[in-house]
Short mmCIF file of C-alpha atoms and ligand atoms in Angstrom, two decimals:
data_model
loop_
_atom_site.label_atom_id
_atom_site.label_comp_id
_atom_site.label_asym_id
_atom_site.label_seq_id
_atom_site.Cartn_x
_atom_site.Cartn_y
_atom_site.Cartn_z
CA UNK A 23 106.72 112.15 78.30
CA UNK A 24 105.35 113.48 81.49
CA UNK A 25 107.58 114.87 83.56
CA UNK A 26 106.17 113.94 87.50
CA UNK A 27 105.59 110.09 88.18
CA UNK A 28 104.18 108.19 90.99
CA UNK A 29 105.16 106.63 93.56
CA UNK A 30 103.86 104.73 97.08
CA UNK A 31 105.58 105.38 100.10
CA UNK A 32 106.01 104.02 103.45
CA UNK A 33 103.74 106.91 105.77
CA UNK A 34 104.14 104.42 109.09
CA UNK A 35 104.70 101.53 110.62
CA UNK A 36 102.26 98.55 111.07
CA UNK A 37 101.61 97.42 114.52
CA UNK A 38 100.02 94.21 113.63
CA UNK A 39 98.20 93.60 109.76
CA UNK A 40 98.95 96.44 107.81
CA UNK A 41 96.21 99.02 107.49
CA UNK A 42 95.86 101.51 104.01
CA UNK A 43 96.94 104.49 106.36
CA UNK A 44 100.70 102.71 106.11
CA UNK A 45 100.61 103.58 102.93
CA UNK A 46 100.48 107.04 101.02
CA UNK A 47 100.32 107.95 97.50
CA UNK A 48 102.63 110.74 95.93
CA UNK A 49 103.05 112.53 93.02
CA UNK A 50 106.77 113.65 92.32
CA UNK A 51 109.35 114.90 89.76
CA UNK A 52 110.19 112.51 87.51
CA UNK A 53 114.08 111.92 87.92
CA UNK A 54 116.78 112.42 85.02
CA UNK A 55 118.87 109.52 84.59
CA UNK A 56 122.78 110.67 85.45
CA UNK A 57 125.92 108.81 83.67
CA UNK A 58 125.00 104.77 83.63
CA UNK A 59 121.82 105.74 84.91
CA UNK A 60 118.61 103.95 83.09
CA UNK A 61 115.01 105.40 83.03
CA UNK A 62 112.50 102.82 83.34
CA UNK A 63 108.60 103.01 82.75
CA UNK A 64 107.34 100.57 85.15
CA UNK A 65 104.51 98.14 83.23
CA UNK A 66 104.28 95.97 86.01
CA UNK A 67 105.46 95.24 89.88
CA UNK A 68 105.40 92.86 92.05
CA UNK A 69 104.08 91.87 95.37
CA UNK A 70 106.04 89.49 97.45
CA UNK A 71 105.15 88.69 101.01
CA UNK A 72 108.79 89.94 102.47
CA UNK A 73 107.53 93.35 102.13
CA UNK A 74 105.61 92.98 105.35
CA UNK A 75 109.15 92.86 106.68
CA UNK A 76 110.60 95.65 105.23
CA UNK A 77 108.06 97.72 106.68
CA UNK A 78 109.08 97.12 110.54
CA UNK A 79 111.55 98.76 112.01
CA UNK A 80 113.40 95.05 113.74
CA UNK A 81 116.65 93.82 112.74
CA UNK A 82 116.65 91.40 109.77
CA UNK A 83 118.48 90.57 106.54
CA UNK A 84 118.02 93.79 104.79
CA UNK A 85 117.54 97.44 105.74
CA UNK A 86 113.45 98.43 106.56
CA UNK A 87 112.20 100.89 104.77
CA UNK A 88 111.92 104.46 106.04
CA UNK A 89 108.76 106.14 106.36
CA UNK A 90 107.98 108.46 103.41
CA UNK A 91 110.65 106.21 101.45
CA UNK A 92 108.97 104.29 98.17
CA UNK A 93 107.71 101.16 99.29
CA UNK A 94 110.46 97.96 97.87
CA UNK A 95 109.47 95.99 94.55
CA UNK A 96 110.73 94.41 91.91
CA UNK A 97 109.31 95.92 89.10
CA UNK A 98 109.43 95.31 84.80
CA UNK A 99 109.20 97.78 82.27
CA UNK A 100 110.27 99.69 79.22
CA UNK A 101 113.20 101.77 79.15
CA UNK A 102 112.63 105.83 78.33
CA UNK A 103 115.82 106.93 78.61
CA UNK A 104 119.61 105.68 78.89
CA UNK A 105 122.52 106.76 79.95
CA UNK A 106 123.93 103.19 79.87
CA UNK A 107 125.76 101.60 76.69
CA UNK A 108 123.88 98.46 77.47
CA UNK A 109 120.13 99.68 77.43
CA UNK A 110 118.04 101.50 74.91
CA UNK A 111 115.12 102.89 74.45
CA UNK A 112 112.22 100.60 73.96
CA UNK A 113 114.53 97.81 76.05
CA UNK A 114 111.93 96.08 78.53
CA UNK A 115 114.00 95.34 81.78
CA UNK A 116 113.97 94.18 85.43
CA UNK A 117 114.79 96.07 88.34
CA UNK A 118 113.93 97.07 92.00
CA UNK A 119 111.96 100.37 91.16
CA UNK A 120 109.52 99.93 94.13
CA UNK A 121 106.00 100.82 94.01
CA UNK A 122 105.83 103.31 91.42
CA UNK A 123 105.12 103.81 87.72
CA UNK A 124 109.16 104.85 86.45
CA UNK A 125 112.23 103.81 88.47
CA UNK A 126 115.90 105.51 88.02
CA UNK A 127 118.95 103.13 88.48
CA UNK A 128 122.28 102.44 87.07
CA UNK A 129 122.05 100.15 84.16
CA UNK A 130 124.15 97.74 86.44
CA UNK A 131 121.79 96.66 88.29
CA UNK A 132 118.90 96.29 85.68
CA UNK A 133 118.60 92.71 84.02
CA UNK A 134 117.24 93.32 80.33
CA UNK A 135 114.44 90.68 79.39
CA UNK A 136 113.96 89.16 75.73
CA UNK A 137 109.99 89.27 75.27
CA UNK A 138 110.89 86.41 72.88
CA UNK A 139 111.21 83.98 76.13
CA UNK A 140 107.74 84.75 77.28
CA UNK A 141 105.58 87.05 78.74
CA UNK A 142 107.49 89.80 80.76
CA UNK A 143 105.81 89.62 84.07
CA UNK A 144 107.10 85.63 84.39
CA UNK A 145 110.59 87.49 85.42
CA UNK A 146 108.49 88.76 88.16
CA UNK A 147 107.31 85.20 89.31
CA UNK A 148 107.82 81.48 87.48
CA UNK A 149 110.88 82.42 86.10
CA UNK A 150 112.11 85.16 88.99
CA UNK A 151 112.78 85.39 92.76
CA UNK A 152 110.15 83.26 93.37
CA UNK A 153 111.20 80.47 91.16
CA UNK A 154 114.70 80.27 91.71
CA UNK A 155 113.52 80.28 95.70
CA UNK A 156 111.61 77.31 95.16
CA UNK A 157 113.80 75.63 93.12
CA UNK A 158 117.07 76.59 95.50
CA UNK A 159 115.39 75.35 98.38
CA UNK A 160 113.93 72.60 97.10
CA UNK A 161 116.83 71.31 95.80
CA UNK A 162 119.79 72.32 97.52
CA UNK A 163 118.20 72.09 101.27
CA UNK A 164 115.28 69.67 100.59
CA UNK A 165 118.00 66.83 98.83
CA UNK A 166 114.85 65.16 97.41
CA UNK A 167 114.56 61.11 96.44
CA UNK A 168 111.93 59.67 94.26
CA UNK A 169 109.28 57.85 96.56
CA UNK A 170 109.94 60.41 99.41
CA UNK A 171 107.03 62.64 100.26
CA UNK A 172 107.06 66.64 100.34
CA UNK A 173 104.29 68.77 101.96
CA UNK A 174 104.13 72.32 100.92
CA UNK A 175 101.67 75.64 102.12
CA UNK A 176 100.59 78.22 100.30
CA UNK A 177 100.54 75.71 97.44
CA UNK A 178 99.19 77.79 95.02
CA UNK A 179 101.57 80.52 95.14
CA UNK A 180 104.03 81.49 93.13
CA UNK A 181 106.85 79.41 95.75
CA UNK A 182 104.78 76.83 96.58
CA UNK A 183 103.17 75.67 93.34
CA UNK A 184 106.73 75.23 91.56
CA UNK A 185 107.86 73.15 94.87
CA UNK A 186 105.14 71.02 94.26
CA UNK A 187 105.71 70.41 90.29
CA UNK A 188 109.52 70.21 90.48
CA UNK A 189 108.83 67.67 92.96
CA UNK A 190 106.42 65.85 90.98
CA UNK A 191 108.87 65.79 88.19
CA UNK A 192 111.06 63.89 90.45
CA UNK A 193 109.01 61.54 91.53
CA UNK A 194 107.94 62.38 94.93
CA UNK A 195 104.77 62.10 96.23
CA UNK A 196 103.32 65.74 96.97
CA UNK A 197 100.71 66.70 99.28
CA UNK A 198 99.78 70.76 99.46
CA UNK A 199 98.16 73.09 101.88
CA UNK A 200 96.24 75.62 100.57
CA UNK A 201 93.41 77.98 101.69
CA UNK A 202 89.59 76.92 100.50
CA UNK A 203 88.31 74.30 98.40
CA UNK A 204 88.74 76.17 95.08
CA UNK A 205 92.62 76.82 95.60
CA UNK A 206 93.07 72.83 96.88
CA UNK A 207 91.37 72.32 92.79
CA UNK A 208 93.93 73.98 91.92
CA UNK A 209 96.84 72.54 93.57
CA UNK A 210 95.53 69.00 92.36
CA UNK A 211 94.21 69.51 89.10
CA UNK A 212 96.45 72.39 87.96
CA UNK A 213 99.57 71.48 89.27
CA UNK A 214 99.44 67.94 89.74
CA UNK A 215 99.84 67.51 93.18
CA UNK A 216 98.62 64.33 94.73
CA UNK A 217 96.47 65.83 97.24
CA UNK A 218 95.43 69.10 98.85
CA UNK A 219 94.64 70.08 102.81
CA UNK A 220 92.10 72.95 103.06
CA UNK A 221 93.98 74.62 106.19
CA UNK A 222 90.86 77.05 106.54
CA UNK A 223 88.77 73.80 107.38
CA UNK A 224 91.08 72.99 109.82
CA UNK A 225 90.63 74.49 112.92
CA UNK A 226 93.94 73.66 115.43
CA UNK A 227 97.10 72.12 114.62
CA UNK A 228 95.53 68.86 115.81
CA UNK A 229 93.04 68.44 113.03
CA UNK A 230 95.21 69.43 110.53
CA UNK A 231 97.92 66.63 111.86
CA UNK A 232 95.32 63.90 111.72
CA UNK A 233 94.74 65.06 108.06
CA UNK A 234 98.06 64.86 107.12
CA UNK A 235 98.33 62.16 108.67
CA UNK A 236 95.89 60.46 106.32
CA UNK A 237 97.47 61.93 103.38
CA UNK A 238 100.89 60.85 104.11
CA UNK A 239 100.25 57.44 105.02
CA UNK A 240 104.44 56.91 105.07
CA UNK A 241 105.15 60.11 106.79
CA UNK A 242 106.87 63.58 105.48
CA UNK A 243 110.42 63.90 104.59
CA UNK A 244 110.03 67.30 103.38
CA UNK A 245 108.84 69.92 104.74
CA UNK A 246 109.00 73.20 102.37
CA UNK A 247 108.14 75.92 105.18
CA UNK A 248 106.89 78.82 103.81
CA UNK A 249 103.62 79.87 106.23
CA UNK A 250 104.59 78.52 110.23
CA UNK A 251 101.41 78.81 112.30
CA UNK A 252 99.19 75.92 112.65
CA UNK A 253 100.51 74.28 109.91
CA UNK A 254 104.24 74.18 111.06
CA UNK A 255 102.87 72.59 114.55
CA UNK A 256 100.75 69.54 112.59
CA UNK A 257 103.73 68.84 109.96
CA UNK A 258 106.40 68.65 112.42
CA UNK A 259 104.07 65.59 114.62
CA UNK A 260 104.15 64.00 111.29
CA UNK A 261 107.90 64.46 109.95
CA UNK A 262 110.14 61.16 109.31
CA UNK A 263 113.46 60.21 110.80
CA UNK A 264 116.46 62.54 109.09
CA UNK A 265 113.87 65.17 107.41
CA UNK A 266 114.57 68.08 106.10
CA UNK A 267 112.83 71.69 106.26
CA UNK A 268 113.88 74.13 104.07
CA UNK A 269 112.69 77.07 106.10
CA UNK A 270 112.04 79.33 103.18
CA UNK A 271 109.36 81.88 105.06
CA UNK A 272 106.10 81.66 107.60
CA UNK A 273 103.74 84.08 106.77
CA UNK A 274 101.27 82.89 109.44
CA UNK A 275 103.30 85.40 112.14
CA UNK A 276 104.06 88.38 110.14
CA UNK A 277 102.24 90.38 111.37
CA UNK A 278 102.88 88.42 115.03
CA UNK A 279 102.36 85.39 116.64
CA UNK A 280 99.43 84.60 117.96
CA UNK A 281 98.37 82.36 121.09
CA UNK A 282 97.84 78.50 119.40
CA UNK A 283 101.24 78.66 118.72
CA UNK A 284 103.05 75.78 119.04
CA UNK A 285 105.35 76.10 122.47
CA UNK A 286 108.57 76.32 121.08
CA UNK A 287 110.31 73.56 123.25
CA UNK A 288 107.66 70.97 121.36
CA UNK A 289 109.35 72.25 118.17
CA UNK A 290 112.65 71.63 119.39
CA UNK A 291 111.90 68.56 120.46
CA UNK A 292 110.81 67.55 117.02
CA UNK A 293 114.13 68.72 115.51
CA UNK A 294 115.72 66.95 117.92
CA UNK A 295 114.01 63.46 118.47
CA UNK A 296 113.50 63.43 114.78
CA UNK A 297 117.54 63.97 113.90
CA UNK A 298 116.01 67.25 111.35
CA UNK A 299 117.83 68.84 108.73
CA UNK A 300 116.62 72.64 108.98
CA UNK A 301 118.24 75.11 107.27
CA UNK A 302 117.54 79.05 107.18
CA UNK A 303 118.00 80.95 103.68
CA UNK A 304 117.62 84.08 101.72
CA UNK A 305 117.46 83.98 97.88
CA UNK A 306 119.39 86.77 97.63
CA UNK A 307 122.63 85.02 99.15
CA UNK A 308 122.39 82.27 96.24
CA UNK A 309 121.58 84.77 92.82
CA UNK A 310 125.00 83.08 91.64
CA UNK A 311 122.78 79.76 91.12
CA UNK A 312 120.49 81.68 88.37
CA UNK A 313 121.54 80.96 85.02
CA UNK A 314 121.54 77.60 86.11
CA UNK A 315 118.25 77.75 87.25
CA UNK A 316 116.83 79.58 84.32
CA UNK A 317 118.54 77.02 82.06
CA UNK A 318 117.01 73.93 83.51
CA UNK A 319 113.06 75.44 84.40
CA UNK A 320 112.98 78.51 81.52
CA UNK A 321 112.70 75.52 78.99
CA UNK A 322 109.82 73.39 80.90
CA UNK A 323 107.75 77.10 81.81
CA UNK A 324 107.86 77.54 77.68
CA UNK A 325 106.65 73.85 76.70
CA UNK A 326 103.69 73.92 79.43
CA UNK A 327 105.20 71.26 81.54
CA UNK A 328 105.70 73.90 84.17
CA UNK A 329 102.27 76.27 85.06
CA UNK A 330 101.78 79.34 86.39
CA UNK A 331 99.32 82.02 87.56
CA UNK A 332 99.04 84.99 87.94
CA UNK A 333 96.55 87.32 90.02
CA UNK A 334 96.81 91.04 88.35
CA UNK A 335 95.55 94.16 90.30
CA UNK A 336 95.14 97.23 87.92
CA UNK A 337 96.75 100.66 89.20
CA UNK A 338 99.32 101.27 91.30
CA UNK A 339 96.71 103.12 93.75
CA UNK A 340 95.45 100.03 94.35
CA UNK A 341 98.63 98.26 95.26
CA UNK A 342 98.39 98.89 98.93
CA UNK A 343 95.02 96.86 98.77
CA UNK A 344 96.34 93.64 97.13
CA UNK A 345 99.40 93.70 98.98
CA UNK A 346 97.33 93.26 102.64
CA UNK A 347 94.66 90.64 100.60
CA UNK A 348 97.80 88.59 99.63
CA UNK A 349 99.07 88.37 103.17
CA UNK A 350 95.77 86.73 104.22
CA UNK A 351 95.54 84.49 100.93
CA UNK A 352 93.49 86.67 98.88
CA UNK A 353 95.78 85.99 95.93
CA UNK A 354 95.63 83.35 93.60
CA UNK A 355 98.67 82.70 92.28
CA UNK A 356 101.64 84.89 91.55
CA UNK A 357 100.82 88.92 92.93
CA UNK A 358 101.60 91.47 90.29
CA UNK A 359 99.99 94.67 89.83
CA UNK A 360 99.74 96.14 86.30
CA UNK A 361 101.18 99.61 86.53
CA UNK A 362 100.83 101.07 83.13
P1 NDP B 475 102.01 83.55 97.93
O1 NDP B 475 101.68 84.20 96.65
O2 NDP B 475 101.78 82.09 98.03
O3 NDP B 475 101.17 84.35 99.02
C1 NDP B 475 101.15 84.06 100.32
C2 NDP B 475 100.16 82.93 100.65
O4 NDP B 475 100.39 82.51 101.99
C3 NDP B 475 98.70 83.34 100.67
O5 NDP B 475 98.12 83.38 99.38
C4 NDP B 475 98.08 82.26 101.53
O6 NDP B 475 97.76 81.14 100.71
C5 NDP B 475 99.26 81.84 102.43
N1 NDP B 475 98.98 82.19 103.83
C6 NDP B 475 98.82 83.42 104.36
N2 NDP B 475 98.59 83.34 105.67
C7 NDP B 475 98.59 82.01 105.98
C8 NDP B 475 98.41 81.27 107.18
N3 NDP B 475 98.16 81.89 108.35
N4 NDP B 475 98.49 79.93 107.14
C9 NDP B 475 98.73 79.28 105.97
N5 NDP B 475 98.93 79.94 104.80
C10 NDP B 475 98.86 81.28 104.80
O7 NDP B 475 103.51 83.85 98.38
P2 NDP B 475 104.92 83.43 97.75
O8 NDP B 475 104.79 82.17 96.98
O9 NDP B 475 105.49 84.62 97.06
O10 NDP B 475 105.78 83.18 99.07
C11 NDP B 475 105.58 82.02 99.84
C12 NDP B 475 106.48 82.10 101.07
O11 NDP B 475 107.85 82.11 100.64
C13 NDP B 475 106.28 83.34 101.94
O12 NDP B 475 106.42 82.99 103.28
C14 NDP B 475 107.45 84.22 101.53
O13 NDP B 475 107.82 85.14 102.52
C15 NDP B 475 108.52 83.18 101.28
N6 NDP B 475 109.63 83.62 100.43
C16 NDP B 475 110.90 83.50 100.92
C17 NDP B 475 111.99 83.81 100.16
C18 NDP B 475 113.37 83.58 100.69
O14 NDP B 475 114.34 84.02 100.07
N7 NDP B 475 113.53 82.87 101.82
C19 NDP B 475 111.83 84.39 98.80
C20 NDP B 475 110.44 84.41 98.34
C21 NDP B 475 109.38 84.05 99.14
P3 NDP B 475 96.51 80.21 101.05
O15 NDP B 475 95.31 81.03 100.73
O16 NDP B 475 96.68 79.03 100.18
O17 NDP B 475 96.59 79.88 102.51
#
């Protein structure tokens, strides 16, 4: 066992995309693990788009990041050392280790994983944060009825891809968004949908209405927001009396807004005229809601009926890189990067 580790921290703050310079590699002791403490080696982390906002300094649901503080992740590996009765050496298990290849925390807030329930990186996606978000949100805020129809962006992702097949599954008629031609395959013939928009082929809101127009000849009754921009502006001239809109995230103005934005009092209007059901949420204020979510997808990700990718970048050096390709749709499927 070596006794430094690695880690990525924040060095400053973005002012618009982040840049590689936001990001700096380090080399540090590795920690001992103190009473209930566990010692992880980190096999793989995850990417997730809310790190953009954890790296800005502006009020929001959780706490930025400081600069030269480890960038945030959820991260899987294989326990070195406990000081918890629950863990053990050899244990694989979950935690928030942040970008770097061991993580120290009390055994509390670890989750151990059974490799006998599939490969460990699905706790980082299908069957993790990103699964129970699109099955929450789906659910609980979309209220979904066979014969309604759901559009959904970034439809290849780990988010929107389950949207799309758990609302398949009940009968809905499904229409993605996705980035190129190759990704739109994939949201059709992959995950089933019933038709893909190429929003990169689409150059204004206006296009991309008329599209979706065509696509959903009776309208949308759910909107699963996860990207804003363009797309936001074209759905909402096409939403149905008594929608609803999850508003899960909107990527599109991360890293800021930009000028073909729609004018917010048009949006309004659309909530309003329209009678809209949109409601705000954060995973983290509904983890209580996991075992049941585990219990009703974990079975349909093991038999096939629910698919998955995964995009893997090698080395945590190159983390920094795959994290800023993601935010522009350079990812195909779920973000990980293999660690060790
Ligand atoms: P993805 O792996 O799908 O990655 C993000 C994708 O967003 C890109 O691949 C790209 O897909 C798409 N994208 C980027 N910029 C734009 C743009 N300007 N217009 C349209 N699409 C764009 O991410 P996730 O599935 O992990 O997350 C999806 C969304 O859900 C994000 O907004 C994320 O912040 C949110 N989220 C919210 C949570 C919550 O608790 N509320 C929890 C987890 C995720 P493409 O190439 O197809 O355009």
């Amino acid at each position: 066992m070596t006794d430094t580790m690695r880690r990525i921290v924040l060095a400053s703050r973005p002012e618009a995309a982040p840049v590689a310079e936001n990001f700096r590699l380090e080399e540090v002791a590795l920690p001992e693990p103190e009473d209930g403490e566990v010692l992880v080696r980190v096999e793989y982390m995850s990417l997730d788009p809310y790190m953009r906002g954890r790296m800005s300094a502006s009020k929001s649901y959780a706490t930025p990041v400081e600069i030269g503080e480890t960038m945030t992740a959820g991260a899987v590996g294989e326990v070195i050392a406990s000081r918890h009765p629950d863990f053990a050496p050899g244990d694989k298990a979950l935690g928030m280790f942040g970008w770097a290849d061991h993580g120290c925390l009390p055994g509390k807030q670890l989750r151990k994983l059974d490799p006998a329930h599939g490969p460990i990186t699905t706790a980082l996606g299908v069957l993790g944060m990103p699964g129970i978000t699109a099955w929450y949100g789906f659910n609980a805020i979309g209220q979904p009825k066979p014969g309604e129809t759901l559009v959904v962006a970034a439809a290849t992702g780990p988010v929107g891809s389950m949207v799309g097949q758990l609302a398949k599954a009940k009968g809905l008629r499904v229409v993605g968004i996705a980035g190129g031609p190759e990704k739109c395959r994939l949201a059709t013939e992959t995950f089933g949908f019933d038709a893909c928009i190429d929003h990169r082929a689409h150059g204004d809101a206006a296009s991309l209405s008329a599209a979706l127009k065509e696509a959903c000849p009776d309208g949308i009754d759910i909107y699963y927001e996860n990207v804003g921009g363009k797309v936001l502006a074209a759905v909402l001239e096409n939403m149905n009396p008594f929608g609803r809109i999850p508003v899960c995230g909107m990527i599109a103005w991360y890293n800021g807004a930009s000028d073909d934005d729609m004018p917010l009092a048009a949006a309004w209007r659309s909530v309003l005229t329209n009678f809209l059901h949109v409601e705000g949420f954060i995973i983290f204020n509904h983890y209580d809601r996991f075992g049941e979510f585990v219990a009703e997808v974990g079975p349909k990700v093991g038999a096939g009926e629910i698919r998955y990718l995964e995009d893997v970048a090698e080395g945590l050096e190159n983390a920094p890189a795959a994290f800023m390709a993601m935010l522009t749709g350079g990812n195909t499927g779920k973000q990980i990067v293999k660690v060790s």
